[in-house]
Amino acid sequence: MRACLALSVVFSILPALVKGQDGGPPDPSTAGNYTYSCDPNSCKLPTCHCASTAPPGGLTPAQTPMFVLFTADDAVQPYTINAVNQFLAQRKNPNGCPVRMTYFTSLAYTNYINVTEWYVAGNEIADHTITHVEWPDADEINGNLIALNALAGIPFDQIVGFRTPYLNFSAGTLETLKASQFTYDSSASSSVPVTDPNTDAYWPYTLDNGLANSCDNEGIQGTVCSGKPALPGLWEVPMYSIFDERGIDGIHLMDPWLDIGPVGGTAPNDTETLSWMKSTFTDHYNGNRQPFGLYTHPIHVAPNVPGVVTPNSTIAMINQFLDWAQTQQNVWIITNWQLVQWMQNPTAISDLNNFAPFKCPVPQVSAAICDGIPANELGLVQLCDFPDFPFSTCYGCPTDAPTPDEPNPPQATPSTGAALRYRISANCSTPFWDPIGNKCLCTDSSCAFTDMSRTIGPNNSTLTGGGNGTSTETSAPSYVPFNGNGALGGVTVTPAVWVAALTVIAGIACGAGSLL
């Protein structure tokens, strides 16, 4: 059950942010009605992997890291970045590197400069379509790639993942991803606890032998699973459900802190939610170490949104969970892409010091070039003052906002008389691209990065990460806000625009359509 408010109440508090979920959790009642067959003797890493509950590469659970996947969906803007930042900004993995997350980005109400900065800070940017439609077509999926490359400067080859809005996908959706050379999808989900012998909480797997999750999702029955669709090399990273004390009948997926549990009542209970999260994590940790997922729509826990009471109790509960999880040994908070890279080359805990995807190379750039490093951008970010929702970018304002039909509109001539900006070159990394001077400051992948990782614990014996979130209720953030004044990179947004924007981002009532 999901907490809801009346439409009139939503508008009266600029909105209450109550719907919260891109599709509900999977229905476990029909799990197991499909067949899955895969021969591990012919399906071998790194290019092929069978759906399996066992750790990959012959590793035992004791040799296997415990991964926490923290993902966010929808628009990227200071309020949503600050929402994620309050949980992750001061945390580190066992090798001393900052923890990273995956942001599945849709374009409605997205501020592109925030996408650039979040990516350059080391996080993964993934595709969530342009307009957040159900059953997206190729223009929605590929148009998002084009716009993120043009206006946020994300290289095409770095946008490797996809999640479909509302978790509604078809065989055709997956076929589009394969044709567009995505590396993975993360739209399917598990529906049976890991403690059940019939669990479908598989480690990520390739679709060489079809899909093995979400077989009975509404609208796709019969078009997936039982060997369909066969898409060699395309990975599926399942979303791992959380279960309350009812087990298979008490399933939660996205934003579980918005769910009303079996105890009942009229509002979610943070203490109850924390117990589900700890219990499910423990089952994964003590079993085959399948990843644990926190799948968020961050606007629901964003601090200091105008007209909305900050949910301090829920924020403290999520931080309390992460603090607790990071006290367990061998726990890593990583991106979906980092997980896929680890799946392609399963690496034991004892060898993670040398696992390159988990290191933290930091670009060493100090030139004033508008490159996603805030200190380098001062005075260089351009405001694109569209009436529906203004945004900022380093790469030149378009004549119109991107659409599926025209994801990369022509660049508008600046009213200041300044020269047009240059879009990122295919052979340059984002922090080294100068969109004003049309040049790449570094074309060697290692020439100007400094690796900030450290040896994992003394003699590899202490393998815990560094939790530095807050576990107590407080109205003041325990992190450095992503944008000090809460503005959109210099964009002033009127209350009327925020009513429209946050209504779309958060959803306005149960049963109403939303862009979540």
Short mmCIF file of C-alpha atoms in Angstrom, two decimals:
data_model
loop_
_atom_site.label_atom_id
_atom_site.label_comp_id
_atom_site.label_asym_id
_atom_site.label_seq_id
_atom_site.Cartn_x
_atom_site.Cartn_y
_atom_site.Cartn_z
CA MET A 1 0.00 0.00 0.00
CA ARG A 2 1.29 3.45 -0.92
CA ALA A 3 0.61 6.67 0.97
CA CYS A 4 -1.44 9.24 -1.02
CA LEU A 5 -2.88 12.73 -0.69
CA ALA A 6 -5.85 14.39 -2.33
CA LEU A 7 -5.11 16.52 -5.37
CA SER A 8 -6.23 19.71 -3.64
CA VAL A 9 -3.85 19.03 -0.77
CA VAL A 10 -0.99 18.37 -3.18
CA PHE A 11 -1.30 21.76 -4.80
CA SER A 12 -1.79 23.48 -1.46
CA ILE A 13 1.66 22.39 -0.27
CA LEU A 14 3.53 22.72 -3.57
CA PRO A 15 3.37 19.36 -4.12
CA ALA A 16 3.42 16.67 -1.49
CA LEU A 17 5.47 14.21 -3.52
CA VAL A 18 3.40 11.17 -2.71
CA LYS A 19 3.09 8.68 -5.49
CA GLY A 20 6.68 7.77 -5.81
CA GLN A 21 7.04 4.63 -7.80
CA ASP A 22 7.84 3.74 -11.39
CA GLY A 23 5.53 0.75 -11.48
CA GLY A 24 4.81 -1.53 -8.57
CA PRO A 25 6.79 -4.51 -7.37
CA PRO A 26 6.47 -7.70 -9.38
CA ASP A 27 3.65 -10.14 -8.69
CA PRO A 28 5.19 -13.30 -7.20
CA SER A 29 1.99 -15.32 -7.56
CA THR A 30 2.78 -16.32 -11.15
CA ALA A 31 6.54 -16.69 -10.83
CA GLY A 32 7.77 -20.01 -12.15
CA ASN A 33 5.31 -20.40 -15.03
CA TYR A 34 8.11 -19.96 -17.54
CA THR A 35 11.16 -22.02 -18.42
CA TYR A 36 14.76 -20.90 -18.60
CA SER A 37 17.56 -22.98 -20.05
CA CYS A 38 21.22 -22.01 -20.31
CA ASP A 39 24.32 -24.17 -20.68
CA PRO A 40 27.19 -22.70 -18.60
CA ASN A 41 29.64 -24.83 -20.59
CA SER A 42 28.92 -22.79 -23.72
CA CYS A 43 27.79 -19.51 -22.11
CA LYS A 44 30.99 -18.20 -20.58
CA LEU A 45 32.28 -14.92 -19.23
CA PRO A 46 33.09 -12.24 -20.11
CA THR A 47 30.58 -12.14 -22.97
CA CYS A 48 27.92 -14.57 -21.75
CA HIS A 49 26.54 -15.52 -18.34
CA CYS A 50 23.61 -17.72 -17.34
CA ALA A 51 21.00 -16.52 -14.86
CA SER A 52 22.14 -18.01 -11.57
CA THR A 53 21.77 -17.42 -7.84
CA ALA A 54 25.38 -18.50 -7.28
CA PRO A 55 28.23 -15.98 -7.35
CA PRO A 56 29.93 -15.80 -10.76
CA GLY A 57 33.32 -17.13 -11.73
CA GLY A 58 33.26 -20.05 -9.32
CA LEU A 59 33.64 -17.73 -6.31
CA THR A 60 32.28 -18.86 -2.98
CA PRO A 61 30.05 -16.45 -1.02
CA ALA A 62 32.92 -15.91 1.42
CA GLN A 63 35.13 -14.74 -1.47
CA THR A 64 32.41 -12.48 -2.89
CA PRO A 65 31.94 -8.78 -2.06
CA MET A 66 28.51 -7.63 -0.93
CA PHE A 67 27.32 -4.95 -3.33
CA VAL A 68 24.78 -2.23 -2.60
CA LEU A 69 23.30 -0.61 -5.71
CA PHE A 70 22.02 2.91 -5.08
CA THR A 71 20.10 4.22 -8.09
CA ALA A 72 17.94 7.26 -8.80
CA ASP A 73 15.39 7.80 -11.54
CA ASP A 74 14.05 10.82 -13.45
CA ALA A 75 15.05 14.49 -13.60
CA VAL A 76 18.47 15.69 -12.47
CA GLN A 77 18.43 19.06 -10.70
CA PRO A 78 19.91 20.53 -7.50
CA TYR A 79 17.06 19.28 -5.30
CA THR A 80 17.42 15.69 -6.49
CA ILE A 81 21.22 15.77 -6.43
CA ASN A 82 21.13 17.12 -2.88
CA ALA A 83 18.73 14.32 -1.99
CA VAL A 84 21.27 11.72 -3.13
CA ASN A 85 24.19 13.67 -1.71
CA GLN A 86 22.78 13.61 1.82
CA PHE A 87 23.15 9.81 1.79
CA LEU A 88 26.34 9.30 -0.20
CA ALA A 89 28.51 12.43 -0.22
CA GLN A 90 30.71 11.53 2.75
CA ARG A 91 30.77 7.74 2.38
CA LYS A 92 33.72 5.73 1.12
CA ASN A 93 34.23 2.16 -0.03
CA PRO A 94 36.80 -0.15 1.58
CA ASN A 95 39.51 1.11 -0.79
CA GLY A 96 38.99 4.71 0.32
CA CYS A 97 37.21 5.78 -2.87
CA PRO A 98 33.99 7.78 -2.68
CA VAL A 99 30.91 5.62 -3.21
CA ARG A 100 29.22 5.98 -6.60
CA MET A 101 25.64 5.63 -7.84
CA THR A 102 23.67 5.31 -11.09
CA TYR A 103 21.26 8.07 -12.16
CA PHE A 104 18.70 6.95 -14.76
CA THR A 105 18.05 10.33 -16.34
CA SER A 106 14.93 11.53 -18.12
CA LEU A 107 14.95 15.00 -19.63
CA ALA A 108 11.75 16.71 -18.48
CA TYR A 109 12.84 19.29 -15.88
CA THR A 110 16.47 18.20 -16.01
CA ASN A 111 19.19 20.82 -15.62
CA TYR A 112 22.02 19.69 -17.88
CA ILE A 113 24.85 21.37 -15.99
CA ASN A 114 23.95 19.23 -12.97
CA VAL A 115 24.17 16.11 -15.14
CA THR A 116 27.63 17.14 -16.32
CA GLU A 117 28.86 17.86 -12.81
CA TRP A 118 27.40 14.65 -11.37
CA TYR A 119 29.05 12.58 -14.11
CA VAL A 120 32.44 14.30 -13.79
CA ALA A 121 32.26 13.65 -10.03
CA GLY A 122 32.42 9.94 -10.88
CA ASN A 123 28.81 8.80 -11.00
CA GLU A 124 27.08 6.87 -13.77
CA ILE A 125 24.54 8.58 -16.02
CA ALA A 126 22.12 6.16 -17.66
CA ASP A 127 19.15 6.44 -20.04
CA HIS A 128 15.54 6.79 -18.83
CA THR A 129 14.01 8.21 -22.08
CA ILE A 130 13.32 11.82 -23.04
CA THR A 131 9.71 12.33 -21.90
CA HIS A 132 9.25 9.39 -19.52
CA VAL A 133 6.60 7.53 -21.51
CA GLU A 134 5.33 4.01 -21.08
CA TRP A 135 6.52 1.46 -23.64
CA PRO A 136 9.18 3.79 -25.11
CA ASP A 137 10.14 3.57 -28.76
CA ALA A 138 13.59 3.96 -30.30
CA ASP A 139 13.25 7.74 -30.66
CA GLU A 140 12.62 8.11 -26.92
CA ILE A 141 15.57 5.90 -26.01
CA ASN A 142 18.11 7.06 -28.58
CA GLY A 143 16.98 10.68 -28.41
CA ASN A 144 17.91 10.69 -24.73
CA LEU A 145 21.41 9.51 -25.64
CA ILE A 146 21.76 12.27 -28.23
CA ALA A 147 20.53 15.03 -25.91
CA LEU A 148 22.69 13.94 -22.96
CA ASN A 149 25.71 13.90 -25.24
CA ALA A 150 24.92 17.28 -26.83
CA LEU A 151 23.84 19.29 -23.77
CA ALA A 152 25.52 17.50 -20.85
CA GLY A 153 28.71 16.41 -22.61
CA ILE A 154 28.40 12.74 -21.66
CA PRO A 155 30.32 10.62 -24.20
CA PHE A 156 28.11 8.17 -26.07
CA ASP A 157 30.24 5.22 -25.00
CA GLN A 158 29.74 6.11 -21.33
CA ILE A 159 25.93 5.88 -21.44
CA VAL A 160 25.71 2.11 -21.29
CA GLY A 161 22.62 1.41 -19.16
CA PHE A 162 18.86 1.84 -19.42
CA ARG A 163 15.78 1.59 -17.21
CA THR A 164 12.32 1.94 -18.70
CA PRO A 165 9.79 4.33 -17.14
CA TYR A 166 7.17 2.65 -14.94
CA LEU A 167 9.26 -0.54 -15.42
CA ASN A 168 7.04 -1.24 -18.44
CA PHE A 169 9.11 -2.85 -21.18
CA SER A 170 8.61 -5.32 -24.00
CA ALA A 171 10.77 -7.60 -26.07
CA GLY A 172 10.91 -4.70 -28.53
CA THR A 173 12.37 -2.42 -25.84
CA LEU A 174 15.19 -4.87 -25.20
CA GLU A 175 15.76 -5.35 -28.94
CA THR A 176 16.12 -1.58 -29.31
CA LEU A 177 18.74 -1.54 -26.56
CA LYS A 178 20.69 -4.27 -28.29
CA ALA A 179 20.50 -2.49 -31.66
CA SER A 180 21.64 0.77 -30.02
CA GLN A 181 24.63 -0.98 -28.43
CA PHE A 182 23.65 -0.54 -24.78
CA THR A 183 25.53 -2.81 -22.40
CA TYR A 184 22.73 -3.48 -19.93
CA ASP A 185 19.09 -3.05 -19.02
CA SER A 186 17.81 -2.75 -15.44
CA SER A 187 14.03 -2.87 -15.77
CA ALA A 188 13.25 -6.45 -14.71
CA SER A 189 12.95 -7.38 -11.04
CA SER A 190 13.04 -10.28 -8.65
CA SER A 191 9.87 -11.36 -6.85
CA VAL A 192 10.90 -14.24 -4.57
CA PRO A 193 13.11 -13.88 -1.45
CA VAL A 194 16.64 -15.28 -1.57
CA THR A 195 15.73 -17.59 1.31
CA ASP A 196 13.14 -19.34 -0.87
CA PRO A 197 14.54 -22.29 -2.90
CA ASN A 198 12.60 -20.93 -5.92
CA THR A 199 14.11 -17.46 -5.68
CA ASP A 200 14.53 -15.46 -8.87
CA ALA A 201 17.08 -13.10 -7.31
CA TYR A 202 19.67 -13.88 -9.95
CA TRP A 203 23.04 -12.28 -10.28
CA PRO A 204 23.18 -10.14 -13.46
CA TYR A 205 23.10 -12.27 -16.60
CA THR A 206 23.17 -11.89 -20.36
CA LEU A 207 20.11 -12.36 -22.55
CA ASP A 208 21.74 -14.95 -24.82
CA ASN A 209 19.03 -17.32 -23.61
CA GLY A 210 16.26 -14.84 -22.99
CA LEU A 211 14.95 -13.09 -19.91
CA ALA A 212 14.52 -14.89 -16.58
CA ASN A 213 12.75 -12.16 -14.55
CA SER A 214 9.47 -10.22 -14.77
CA CYS A 215 8.01 -12.86 -17.06
CA ASP A 216 4.41 -12.06 -16.09
CA ASN A 217 4.62 -8.29 -16.07
CA GLU A 218 1.40 -6.85 -17.44
CA GLY A 219 1.50 -6.38 -21.19
CA ILE A 220 4.51 -8.57 -21.96
CA GLN A 221 3.34 -12.06 -21.04
CA GLY A 222 4.45 -14.50 -23.68
CA THR A 223 6.83 -12.06 -25.38
CA VAL A 224 9.69 -12.54 -22.92
CA CYS A 225 11.18 -15.50 -21.01
CA SER A 226 11.17 -19.14 -22.13
CA GLY A 227 14.13 -18.24 -24.34
CA LYS A 228 12.88 -14.83 -25.48
CA PRO A 229 14.21 -12.43 -26.53
CA ALA A 230 17.59 -13.95 -27.36
CA LEU A 231 19.97 -10.98 -27.40
CA PRO A 232 23.56 -12.18 -27.05
CA GLY A 233 25.77 -10.00 -24.90
CA LEU A 234 23.06 -7.67 -23.55
CA TRP A 235 23.11 -7.80 -19.74
CA GLU A 236 20.11 -7.70 -17.45
CA VAL A 237 20.80 -6.24 -14.00
CA PRO A 238 17.71 -7.30 -12.03
CA MET A 239 16.18 -4.98 -9.46
CA TYR A 240 16.25 -6.83 -6.14
CA SER A 241 13.06 -6.58 -4.10
CA ILE A 242 12.87 -5.96 -0.36
CA PHE A 243 10.58 -8.19 1.74
CA ASP A 244 8.83 -7.50 5.02
CA GLU A 245 7.90 -10.11 7.64
CA ARG A 246 5.26 -11.61 5.33
CA GLY A 247 7.98 -12.88 3.01
CA ILE A 248 6.87 -13.44 -0.57
CA ASP A 249 3.55 -11.69 0.14
CA GLY A 250 5.25 -8.60 1.54
CA ILE A 251 7.22 -7.30 -1.40
CA HIS A 252 8.61 -3.77 -1.87
CA LEU A 253 10.73 -2.34 -4.67
CA MET A 254 11.20 1.37 -5.36
CA ASP A 255 11.09 3.91 -2.53
CA PRO A 256 10.08 1.34 0.11
CA TRP A 257 9.92 4.15 2.69
CA LEU A 258 6.72 5.32 0.97
CA ASP A 259 4.98 1.98 1.56
CA ILE A 260 2.57 1.27 4.39
CA GLY A 261 3.53 -2.07 5.87
CA PRO A 262 1.60 -4.97 7.38
CA VAL A 263 1.30 -3.21 10.74
CA GLY A 264 -1.12 -0.88 8.99
CA GLY A 265 -1.94 2.71 9.74
CA THR A 266 -2.34 5.66 7.45
CA ALA A 267 1.31 6.54 6.90
CA PRO A 268 4.63 4.75 6.36
CA ASN A 269 6.57 3.80 9.46
CA ASP A 270 10.32 4.43 9.23
CA THR A 271 11.14 1.98 12.02
CA GLU A 272 9.19 -0.73 10.22
CA THR A 273 10.84 0.05 6.88
CA LEU A 274 14.30 -0.06 8.43
CA SER A 275 13.60 -3.54 9.77
CA TRP A 276 12.62 -4.81 6.27
CA MET A 277 15.74 -3.34 4.74
CA LYS A 278 18.06 -4.81 7.36
CA SER A 279 16.38 -8.22 7.23
CA THR A 280 16.55 -8.47 3.42
CA PHE A 281 20.15 -7.23 3.33
CA THR A 282 21.12 -9.82 5.96
CA ASP A 283 19.49 -12.62 3.94
CA HIS A 284 21.52 -11.57 0.88
CA TYR A 285 24.73 -11.13 2.89
CA ASN A 286 24.47 -14.49 4.66
CA GLY A 287 23.41 -16.30 1.50
CA ASN A 288 24.92 -16.10 -1.98
CA ARG A 289 25.67 -12.38 -1.69
CA GLN A 290 23.31 -11.28 -4.48
CA PRO A 291 23.39 -7.47 -4.63
CA PHE A 292 21.05 -5.38 -2.49
CA GLY A 293 19.30 -2.45 -4.16
CA LEU A 294 18.07 0.93 -2.98
CA TYR A 295 16.04 2.25 -5.93
CA THR A 296 14.96 5.82 -5.39
CA HIS A 297 13.02 8.72 -6.80
CA PRO A 298 15.12 11.24 -4.90
CA ILE A 299 12.61 14.10 -5.02
CA HIS A 300 10.66 12.28 -2.28
CA VAL A 301 13.50 12.72 0.19
CA ALA A 302 14.89 16.01 -1.12
CA PRO A 303 15.75 18.55 1.57
CA ASN A 304 14.57 22.15 1.54
CA VAL A 305 12.15 21.95 -1.39
CA PRO A 306 10.04 25.13 -1.36
CA GLY A 307 6.69 24.57 0.32
CA VAL A 308 7.42 20.96 1.29
CA VAL A 309 8.31 19.68 4.74
CA THR A 310 11.67 17.91 4.62
CA PRO A 311 11.15 14.25 5.65
CA ASN A 312 13.92 14.30 8.25
CA SER A 313 12.86 11.06 9.95
CA THR A 314 12.99 9.11 6.67
CA ILE A 315 16.30 10.71 5.69
CA ALA A 316 17.77 9.72 9.06
CA MET A 317 16.43 6.17 8.67
CA ILE A 318 18.04 5.69 5.25
CA ASN A 319 21.35 7.00 6.58
CA GLN A 320 21.00 4.73 9.60
CA PHE A 321 20.60 1.76 7.28
CA LEU A 322 23.65 2.70 5.19
CA ASP A 323 25.71 3.35 8.33
CA TRP A 324 24.77 -0.12 9.58
CA ALA A 325 25.40 -1.82 6.20
CA GLN A 326 28.85 -0.27 5.95
CA THR A 327 29.87 -1.73 9.30
CA GLN A 328 29.61 -5.19 7.74
CA GLN A 329 32.79 -6.46 6.11
CA ASN A 330 33.27 -6.41 2.33
CA VAL A 331 30.33 -4.09 1.57
CA TRP A 332 30.72 -1.86 -1.50
CA ILE A 333 28.30 0.81 -2.73
CA ILE A 334 28.74 0.87 -6.50
CA THR A 335 27.07 1.72 -9.80
CA ASN A 336 25.26 -0.73 -12.04
CA TRP A 337 28.03 -0.35 -14.60
CA GLN A 338 30.69 -1.16 -12.02
CA LEU A 339 28.69 -4.28 -11.14
CA VAL A 340 28.53 -5.39 -14.78
CA GLN A 341 32.28 -4.85 -15.12
CA TRP A 342 32.81 -6.99 -12.03
CA MET A 343 30.50 -9.67 -13.46
CA GLN A 344 32.57 -9.73 -16.64
CA ASN A 345 35.67 -10.30 -14.54
CA PRO A 346 34.60 -11.74 -11.15
CA THR A 347 37.28 -10.70 -8.67
CA ALA A 348 37.64 -12.14 -5.19
CA ILE A 349 37.71 -9.87 -2.15
CA SER A 350 41.42 -10.59 -1.72
CA ASP A 351 42.20 -9.20 -5.20
CA LEU A 352 40.05 -6.07 -5.26
CA ASN A 353 43.02 -3.79 -4.63
CA ASN A 354 43.93 -4.24 -8.28
CA PHE A 355 40.41 -4.13 -9.76
CA ALA A 356 40.50 -1.03 -11.98
CA PRO A 357 36.73 -0.27 -12.19
CA PHE A 358 36.61 0.21 -8.39
CA LYS A 359 39.48 2.72 -8.31
CA CYS A 360 38.84 6.45 -8.23
CA PRO A 361 40.85 8.39 -10.81
CA VAL A 362 40.34 12.12 -10.34
CA PRO A 363 40.85 14.46 -13.31
CA GLN A 364 43.51 17.08 -12.72
CA VAL A 365 42.17 20.11 -14.57
CA SER A 366 42.30 23.71 -13.40
CA ALA A 367 41.70 25.60 -16.64
CA ALA A 368 38.56 27.75 -16.91
CA ILE A 369 36.85 25.68 -19.58
CA CYS A 370 33.29 24.86 -18.35
CA ASP A 371 33.87 21.13 -17.95
CA GLY A 372 31.73 19.87 -15.07
CA ILE A 373 34.25 20.81 -12.37
CA PRO A 374 32.46 23.64 -10.51
CA ALA A 375 35.62 25.65 -9.80
CA ASN A 376 36.37 25.75 -13.53
CA GLU A 377 32.89 26.89 -14.59
CA LEU A 378 32.51 30.25 -12.89
CA GLY A 379 30.94 32.73 -15.28
CA LEU A 380 30.96 30.26 -18.17
CA VAL A 381 27.70 28.33 -17.75
CA GLN A 382 24.99 29.43 -20.16
CA LEU A 383 21.36 29.91 -19.12
CA CYS A 384 18.75 28.56 -21.53
CA ASP A 385 15.69 30.48 -20.39
CA PHE A 386 12.82 28.33 -21.66
CA PRO A 387 9.45 29.32 -20.15
CA ASP A 388 8.34 25.81 -19.12
CA PHE A 389 11.58 25.07 -17.30
CA PRO A 390 14.89 26.86 -17.79
CA PHE A 391 18.14 24.95 -17.68
CA SER A 392 21.87 25.63 -17.87
CA THR A 393 24.59 24.01 -19.95
CA CYS A 394 28.24 24.36 -20.89
CA TYR A 395 27.55 23.37 -24.49
CA GLY A 396 25.41 26.12 -25.94
CA CYS A 397 21.68 26.71 -25.62
CA PRO A 398 19.48 25.06 -28.27
CA THR A 399 16.78 26.95 -30.13
CA ASP A 400 14.20 24.62 -28.57
CA ALA A 401 14.14 22.06 -25.78
CA PRO A 402 14.99 18.51 -26.95
CA THR A 403 12.14 16.27 -28.08
CA PRO A 404 12.02 12.71 -29.40
CA ASP A 405 11.59 14.11 -32.92
CA GLU A 406 14.46 16.59 -32.50
CA PRO A 407 16.74 15.60 -29.63
CA ASN A 408 19.53 17.92 -30.76
CA PRO A 409 18.02 21.21 -31.99
CA PRO A 410 20.32 23.77 -33.60
CA GLN A 411 22.31 25.93 -31.23
CA ALA A 412 20.86 29.38 -30.66
CA THR A 413 23.01 32.45 -31.25
CA PRO A 414 23.76 33.96 -27.81
CA SER A 415 22.10 37.34 -27.26
CA THR A 416 25.37 38.54 -25.73
CA GLY A 417 27.13 38.17 -29.06
CA ALA A 418 29.36 35.41 -27.71
CA ALA A 419 30.53 32.70 -30.08
CA LEU A 420 28.72 29.37 -30.40
CA ARG A 421 29.89 26.57 -28.13
CA TYR A 422 31.33 23.28 -29.39
CA ARG A 423 29.87 19.90 -28.49
CA ILE A 424 32.17 17.28 -26.99
CA SER A 425 34.50 15.45 -29.35
CA ALA A 426 34.20 11.68 -29.63
CA ASN A 427 37.80 11.16 -28.54
CA CYS A 428 37.80 13.36 -25.43
CA SER A 429 36.85 12.82 -21.78
CA THR A 430 34.30 15.30 -20.41
CA PRO A 431 36.49 17.11 -17.83
CA PHE A 432 39.14 17.77 -20.48
CA TRP A 433 36.87 19.12 -23.21
CA ASP A 434 36.89 22.87 -23.73
CA PRO A 435 33.53 23.72 -25.38
CA ILE A 436 34.58 27.36 -25.82
CA GLY A 437 38.00 26.77 -27.35
CA ASN A 438 36.95 23.62 -29.25
CA LYS A 439 39.86 21.55 -28.02
CA CYS A 440 40.64 18.57 -25.84
CA LEU A 441 43.21 19.21 -23.12
CA CYS A 442 44.03 15.55 -22.72
CA THR A 443 43.64 12.72 -25.24
CA ASP A 444 45.51 10.07 -23.25
CA SER A 445 43.18 8.23 -20.86
CA SER A 446 45.77 8.27 -18.09
CA CYS A 447 47.71 11.50 -18.71
CA ALA A 448 45.95 13.75 -16.23
CA PHE A 449 44.13 11.53 -13.72
CA THR A 450 45.30 10.81 -10.19
CA ASP A 451 44.17 7.55 -8.60
CA MET A 452 42.91 8.30 -5.08
CA SER A 453 42.25 4.70 -4.00
CA ARG A 454 44.22 3.10 -1.19
CA THR A 455 45.10 -0.41 -0.07
CA ILE A 456 42.03 -2.15 1.31
CA GLY A 457 42.58 -2.37 5.05
CA PRO A 458 45.74 -3.39 6.89
CA ASN A 459 46.87 -6.62 5.28
CA ASN A 460 43.41 -6.91 3.70
CA SER A 461 41.97 -7.79 7.10
CA THR A 462 39.65 -4.86 7.74
CA LEU A 463 37.29 -4.57 4.84
CA THR A 464 34.64 -2.12 5.92
CA GLY A 465 33.75 1.11 4.20
CA GLY A 466 33.54 4.53 5.79
CA GLY A 467 30.02 5.55 6.74
CA ASN A 468 29.70 9.23 7.55
CA GLY A 469 26.02 9.85 7.13
CA THR A 470 23.79 11.00 9.94
CA SER A 471 21.57 8.60 11.85
CA THR A 472 19.83 11.25 13.91
CA GLU A 473 16.95 13.52 12.98
CA THR A 474 18.15 16.97 12.10
CA SER A 475 16.93 19.86 10.02
CA ALA A 476 20.45 20.78 8.95
CA PRO A 477 22.21 18.75 6.26
CA SER A 478 25.29 16.78 7.31
CA TYR A 479 26.77 17.13 3.83
CA VAL A 480 27.88 19.97 1.61
CA PRO A 481 24.89 20.89 -0.60
CA PHE A 482 25.51 20.29 -4.28
CA ASN A 483 24.56 23.87 -5.06
CA GLY A 484 24.87 26.24 -2.16
CA ASN A 485 21.90 28.47 -2.90
CA GLY A 486 19.60 25.74 -4.18
CA ALA A 487 19.24 27.43 -7.55
CA LEU A 488 19.53 25.70 -10.87
CA GLY A 489 23.08 26.73 -11.65
CA GLY A 490 22.08 30.37 -11.66
CA VAL A 491 18.55 29.74 -12.94
CA THR A 492 15.77 31.44 -11.03
CA VAL A 493 12.61 29.35 -11.10
CA THR A 494 9.26 30.88 -10.21
CA PRO A 495 6.88 29.14 -7.77
CA ALA A 496 4.44 28.51 -10.62
CA VAL A 497 7.09 26.64 -12.56
CA TRP A 498 8.01 24.61 -9.47
CA VAL A 499 4.37 23.63 -9.01
CA ALA A 500 4.35 22.23 -12.54
CA ALA A 501 7.82 20.73 -12.34
CA LEU A 502 7.55 18.98 -9.01
CA THR A 503 4.03 17.79 -9.76
CA VAL A 504 5.36 16.02 -12.82
CA ILE A 505 8.50 14.75 -11.10
CA ALA A 506 6.83 13.44 -7.99
CA GLY A 507 3.32 12.50 -9.12
CA ILE A 508 0.21 14.16 -7.75
CA ALA A 509 -2.19 11.47 -6.59
CA CYS A 510 -2.71 7.74 -6.48
CA GLY A 511 -4.00 6.57 -9.82
CA ALA A 512 -2.88 9.73 -11.61
CA GLY A 513 -0.23 9.59 -14.31
CA SER A 514 3.18 10.85 -13.31
CA LEU A 515 6.60 11.18 -14.78
CA LEU A 516 8.29 8.94 -12.28
#
